[in-house]
Amino acid sequence: MTNIAVCPGSFDPITYGHIDIITRGSHVFDEVIIAVLHNRNKKPTFTIEERMKLIKEVTAHIPQVKVDTFDGLLIDYMKEKKARTIIRGLRAVSDFEYEMQVASINKKLGPEIETFFMMTNHQYSYLSSSIVKEVAKYDGDVSGLVPDIVENALRRKFNHV
């Protein structure tokens, strides 16, 4: 049986922090599905298609990674994909309380599914997509926070070309 894990998120945009968690997860699981959430409560900078394209390009070197999208409950998506593990990155203690709540409701909805928490590499502990977008919006330097292709996409999105 293939050991499939799902790494869900908005990835708006994908950062080196995300890539760190995805890469490390790919060393533990046979297959890692990066599941891009279509969140109706957020107004994303990039479309689902743009995010998926960027993710595919920056993870192309990791053969265990697949990129997909989902809408609705993560647990339903997990069951559809026959995945048994959710990978979640933790940056700081402040992330833990929220992630614990989500993991608890997921366990109630899908008792057979486990959540695998990974501490991000300390060099990315401050990094979030929101911070990257804020810096990029004002034409700040986001090199070292996101891959070049993402940086270029941000420049185009915010008309800093």
PDB file of C-alpha atoms in Angstrom:
ATOM      1  CA  MET A   1       0.000   0.000   0.000  1.00  0.00           C
ATOM      2  CA  THR A   2       1.298   3.457  -0.933  1.00  0.00           C
ATOM      3  CA  ASN A   3       1.737   5.759   2.046  1.00  0.00           C
ATOM      4  CA  ILE A   4       0.059   8.957   0.800  1.00  0.00           C
ATOM      5  CA  ALA A   5       0.164  12.245   2.707  1.00  0.00           C
ATOM      6  CA  VAL A   6      -1.653  15.468   1.897  1.00  0.00           C
ATOM      7  CA  CYS A   7      -0.152  18.880   2.533  1.00  0.00           C
ATOM      8  CA  PRO A   8      -3.135  21.258   2.346  1.00  0.00           C
ATOM      9  CA  GLY A   9      -3.073  25.023   2.188  1.00  0.00           C
ATOM     10  CA  SER A  10      -3.773  28.176   0.245  1.00  0.00           C
ATOM     11  CA  PHE A  11      -0.175  28.570  -0.996  1.00  0.00           C
ATOM     12  CA  ASP A  12      -0.905  32.160  -2.045  1.00  0.00           C
ATOM     13  CA  PRO A  13       1.979  32.158  -2.896  1.00  0.00           C
ATOM     14  CA  ILE A  14       4.165  29.177  -2.083  1.00  0.00           C
ATOM     15  CA  THR A  15       7.211  30.179  -0.010  1.00  0.00           C
ATOM     16  CA  TYR A  16      10.500  28.573   0.915  1.00  0.00           C
ATOM     17  CA  GLY A  17       8.872  27.669   4.238  1.00  0.00           C
ATOM     18  CA  HIS A  18       6.240  25.607   2.406  1.00  0.00           C
ATOM     19  CA  ILE A  19       8.897  24.043   0.198  1.00  0.00           C
ATOM     20  CA  ASP A  20      10.930  23.083   3.286  1.00  0.00           C
ATOM     21  CA  ILE A  21       7.968  21.208   4.788  1.00  0.00           C
ATOM     22  CA  ILE A  22       7.030  19.589   1.451  1.00  0.00           C
ATOM     23  CA  THR A  23      10.611  18.452   0.777  1.00  0.00           C
ATOM     24  CA  ARG A  24      11.038  16.979   4.229  1.00  0.00           C
ATOM     25  CA  GLY A  25       7.621  15.302   3.991  1.00  0.00           C
ATOM     26  CA  SER A  26       8.669  13.713   0.700  1.00  0.00           C
ATOM     27  CA  HIS A  27      11.461  11.909   2.578  1.00  0.00           C
ATOM     28  CA  VAL A  28       8.917  10.321   4.939  1.00  0.00           C
ATOM     29  CA  PHE A  29       5.990   9.475   2.645  1.00  0.00           C
ATOM     30  CA  ASP A  30       5.762   7.615  -0.664  1.00  0.00           C
ATOM     31  CA  GLU A  31       3.619  10.348  -2.164  1.00  0.00           C
ATOM     32  CA  VAL A  32       2.854  13.909  -1.035  1.00  0.00           C
ATOM     33  CA  ILE A  33      -0.149  15.616  -2.556  1.00  0.00           C
ATOM     34  CA  ILE A  34      -0.010  19.379  -2.287  1.00  0.00           C
ATOM     35  CA  ALA A  35      -3.715  20.173  -2.064  1.00  0.00           C
ATOM     36  CA  VAL A  36      -4.474  23.786  -2.895  1.00  0.00           C
ATOM     37  CA  LEU A  37      -7.571  24.875  -1.037  1.00  0.00           C
ATOM     38  CA  HIS A  38     -10.227  26.885  -2.784  1.00  0.00           C
ATOM     39  CA  ASN A  39     -11.177  28.969   0.240  1.00  0.00           C
ATOM     40  CA  ARG A  40     -14.315  31.025  -0.382  1.00  0.00           C
ATOM     41  CA  ASN A  41     -13.584  33.111   2.721  1.00  0.00           C
ATOM     42  CA  LYS A  42     -10.319  34.502   1.316  1.00  0.00           C
ATOM     43  CA  LYS A  43      -9.650  36.778  -1.618  1.00  0.00           C
ATOM     44  CA  PRO A  44      -6.472  35.282  -3.064  1.00  0.00           C
ATOM     45  CA  THR A  45      -3.830  37.198  -4.976  1.00  0.00           C
ATOM     46  CA  PHE A  46      -3.291  34.290  -7.372  1.00  0.00           C
ATOM     47  CA  THR A  47      -5.961  32.113  -8.962  1.00  0.00           C
ATOM     48  CA  ILE A  48      -6.055  28.384  -8.191  1.00  0.00           C
ATOM     49  CA  GLU A  49      -4.579  27.728 -11.646  1.00  0.00           C
ATOM     50  CA  GLU A  50      -1.735  30.204 -11.101  1.00  0.00           C
ATOM     51  CA  ARG A  51      -0.919  28.762  -7.679  1.00  0.00           C
ATOM     52  CA  MET A  52      -0.947  25.198  -8.988  1.00  0.00           C
ATOM     53  CA  LYS A  53       1.339  26.139 -11.885  1.00  0.00           C
ATOM     54  CA  LEU A  54       3.823  27.853  -9.565  1.00  0.00           C
ATOM     55  CA  ILE A  55       3.783  24.916  -7.137  1.00  0.00           C
ATOM     56  CA  LYS A  56       4.338  22.396  -9.939  1.00  0.00           C
ATOM     57  CA  GLU A  57       7.284  24.389 -11.226  1.00  0.00           C
ATOM     58  CA  VAL A  58       9.018  24.841  -7.860  1.00  0.00           C
ATOM     59  CA  THR A  59       8.493  21.195  -6.808  1.00  0.00           C
ATOM     60  CA  ALA A  60       9.247  19.581 -10.178  1.00  0.00           C
ATOM     61  CA  HIS A  61      12.520  18.219  -8.763  1.00  0.00           C
ATOM     62  CA  ILE A  62      10.654  16.192  -6.111  1.00  0.00           C
ATOM     63  CA  PRO A  63       9.259  13.083  -7.843  1.00  0.00           C
ATOM     64  CA  GLN A  64       6.995  12.081  -4.919  1.00  0.00           C
ATOM     65  CA  VAL A  65       5.029  15.343  -5.146  1.00  0.00           C
ATOM     66  CA  LYS A  66       1.702  15.743  -6.915  1.00  0.00           C
ATOM     67  CA  VAL A  67      -0.315  18.960  -7.047  1.00  0.00           C
ATOM     68  CA  ASP A  68      -4.098  19.058  -6.865  1.00  0.00           C
ATOM     69  CA  THR A  69      -6.903  21.306  -5.686  1.00  0.00           C
ATOM     70  CA  PHE A  70      -9.920  20.741  -3.500  1.00  0.00           C
ATOM     71  CA  ASP A  71     -13.013  22.481  -2.268  1.00  0.00           C
ATOM     72  CA  GLY A  72     -14.885  21.457   0.857  1.00  0.00           C
ATOM     73  CA  LEU A  73     -13.790  19.370   3.806  1.00  0.00           C
ATOM     74  CA  LEU A  74     -10.203  18.157   3.843  1.00  0.00           C
ATOM     75  CA  ILE A  75     -11.310  14.851   5.370  1.00  0.00           C
ATOM     76  CA  ASP A  76     -13.581  14.140   2.387  1.00  0.00           C
ATOM     77  CA  TYR A  77     -10.687  14.892   0.044  1.00  0.00           C
ATOM     78  CA  MET A  78      -8.389  12.614   2.078  1.00  0.00           C
ATOM     79  CA  LYS A  79     -10.837   9.731   1.792  1.00  0.00           C
ATOM     80  CA  GLU A  80     -11.248  10.300  -1.944  1.00  0.00           C
ATOM     81  CA  LYS A  81      -7.444  10.141  -2.400  1.00  0.00           C
ATOM     82  CA  LYS A  82      -7.044   7.206   0.011  1.00  0.00           C
ATOM     83  CA  ALA A  83      -4.566   9.303   1.982  1.00  0.00           C
ATOM     84  CA  ARG A  84      -4.012   8.602   5.656  1.00  0.00           C
ATOM     85  CA  THR A  85      -1.819  11.489   6.800  1.00  0.00           C
ATOM     86  CA  ILE A  86      -2.114  15.268   6.810  1.00  0.00           C
ATOM     87  CA  ILE A  87       1.166  17.200   6.868  1.00  0.00           C
ATOM     88  CA  ARG A  88       1.035  20.556   8.654  1.00  0.00           C
ATOM     89  CA  GLY A  89       3.925  22.917   9.224  1.00  0.00           C
ATOM     90  CA  LEU A  90       4.326  24.800  12.474  1.00  0.00           C
ATOM     91  CA  ARG A  91       6.312  28.038  12.516  1.00  0.00           C
ATOM     92  CA  ALA A  92       5.898  29.066  16.129  1.00  0.00           C
ATOM     93  CA  VAL A  93       4.026  28.193  19.291  1.00  0.00           C
ATOM     94  CA  SER A  94       1.308  30.611  18.174  1.00  0.00           C
ATOM     95  CA  ASP A  95       0.459  28.266  15.270  1.00  0.00           C
ATOM     96  CA  PHE A  96      -0.015  25.305  17.567  1.00  0.00           C
ATOM     97  CA  GLU A  97      -3.319  26.300  19.205  1.00  0.00           C
ATOM     98  CA  TYR A  98      -5.115  26.765  15.873  1.00  0.00           C
ATOM     99  CA  GLU A  99      -3.536  23.671  14.320  1.00  0.00           C
ATOM    100  CA  MET A 100      -4.497  21.582  17.368  1.00  0.00           C
ATOM    101  CA  GLN A 101      -8.150  22.629  16.961  1.00  0.00           C
ATOM    102  CA  VAL A 102      -8.113  21.740  13.270  1.00  0.00           C
ATOM    103  CA  ALA A 103      -6.371  18.414  13.915  1.00  0.00           C
ATOM    104  CA  SER A 104      -8.922  17.588  16.628  1.00  0.00           C
ATOM    105  CA  ILE A 105     -11.961  18.194  14.409  1.00  0.00           C
ATOM    106  CA  ASN A 106     -10.285  16.278  11.582  1.00  0.00           C
ATOM    107  CA  LYS A 107      -9.721  13.348  13.963  1.00  0.00           C
ATOM    108  CA  LYS A 108     -13.394  13.416  14.920  1.00  0.00           C
ATOM    109  CA  LEU A 109     -14.495  13.471  11.266  1.00  0.00           C
ATOM    110  CA  GLY A 110     -11.936  10.917  10.109  1.00  0.00           C
ATOM    111  CA  PRO A 111     -10.577   8.841  13.008  1.00  0.00           C
ATOM    112  CA  GLU A 112      -8.409   6.801  10.631  1.00  0.00           C
ATOM    113  CA  ILE A 113      -6.525   9.911   9.468  1.00  0.00           C
ATOM    114  CA  GLU A 114      -3.491  11.210  11.351  1.00  0.00           C
ATOM    115  CA  THR A 115      -2.017  14.719  11.375  1.00  0.00           C
ATOM    116  CA  PHE A 116       1.755  14.910  11.106  1.00  0.00           C
ATOM    117  CA  PHE A 117       3.143  18.198  12.485  1.00  0.00           C
ATOM    118  CA  MET A 118       6.541  19.371  11.302  1.00  0.00           C
ATOM    119  CA  MET A 119       8.417  22.300  12.783  1.00  0.00           C
ATOM    120  CA  THR A 120       9.629  24.549  10.028  1.00  0.00           C
ATOM    121  CA  ASN A 121      13.314  25.220   9.665  1.00  0.00           C
ATOM    122  CA  HIS A 122      14.171  28.103  12.021  1.00  0.00           C
ATOM    123  CA  GLN A 123      15.223  30.313   9.118  1.00  0.00           C
ATOM    124  CA  TYR A 124      11.596  30.314   7.922  1.00  0.00           C
ATOM    125  CA  SER A 125       9.875  30.658  11.299  1.00  0.00           C
ATOM    126  CA  TYR A 126       8.777  34.241  10.562  1.00  0.00           C
ATOM    127  CA  LEU A 127       7.750  33.560   6.966  1.00  0.00           C
ATOM    128  CA  SER A 128       4.164  33.530   5.723  1.00  0.00           C
ATOM    129  CA  SER A 129       2.492  34.078   2.376  1.00  0.00           C
ATOM    130  CA  SER A 130       0.782  37.157   3.824  1.00  0.00           C
ATOM    131  CA  ILE A 131       4.099  38.754   4.775  1.00  0.00           C
ATOM    132  CA  VAL A 132       5.574  37.955   1.366  1.00  0.00           C
ATOM    133  CA  LYS A 133       2.597  39.560  -0.405  1.00  0.00           C
ATOM    134  CA  GLU A 134       2.772  42.651   1.793  1.00  0.00           C
ATOM    135  CA  VAL A 135       6.474  43.159   1.046  1.00  0.00           C
ATOM    136  CA  ALA A 136       5.980  42.459  -2.675  1.00  0.00           C
ATOM    137  CA  LYS A 137       3.005  44.829  -2.900  1.00  0.00           C
ATOM    138  CA  TYR A 138       5.322  47.706  -1.961  1.00  0.00           C
ATOM    139  CA  ASP A 139       8.062  46.490  -4.327  1.00  0.00           C
ATOM    140  CA  GLY A 140      10.200  45.168  -1.479  1.00  0.00           C
ATOM    141  CA  ASP A 141      12.839  42.485  -1.900  1.00  0.00           C
ATOM    142  CA  VAL A 142      11.328  39.006  -1.479  1.00  0.00           C
ATOM    143  CA  SER A 143      14.358  37.129  -2.806  1.00  0.00           C
ATOM    144  CA  GLY A 144      15.321  34.454  -0.314  1.00  0.00           C
ATOM    145  CA  LEU A 145      11.674  34.160   0.774  1.00  0.00           C
ATOM    146  CA  VAL A 146      10.277  32.644  -2.420  1.00  0.00           C
ATOM    147  CA  PRO A 147      11.808  31.038  -5.520  1.00  0.00           C
ATOM    148  CA  ASP A 148      12.650  33.363  -8.437  1.00  0.00           C
ATOM    149  CA  ILE A 149       9.646  32.227 -10.460  1.00  0.00           C
ATOM    150  CA  VAL A 150       7.316  33.188  -7.592  1.00  0.00           C
ATOM    151  CA  GLU A 151       9.103  36.495  -7.093  1.00  0.00           C
ATOM    152  CA  ASN A 152       8.619  37.286 -10.800  1.00  0.00           C
ATOM    153  CA  ALA A 153       4.946  36.311 -10.627  1.00  0.00           C
ATOM    154  CA  LEU A 154       4.491  38.640  -7.641  1.00  0.00           C
ATOM    155  CA  ARG A 155       6.197  41.491  -9.514  1.00  0.00           C
ATOM    156  CA  ARG A 156       3.841  40.991 -12.459  1.00  0.00           C
ATOM    157  CA  LYS A 157       0.804  40.722 -10.169  1.00  0.00           C
ATOM    158  CA  PHE A 158       1.642  43.994  -8.415  1.00  0.00           C
ATOM    159  CA  ASN A 159       2.783  45.746 -11.638  1.00  0.00           C
ATOM    160  CA  HIS A 160       6.415  46.079 -10.560  1.00  0.00           C
ATOM    161  CA  VAL A 161       7.825  44.636 -13.783  1.00  0.00           C
TER     162      VAL A 161
END
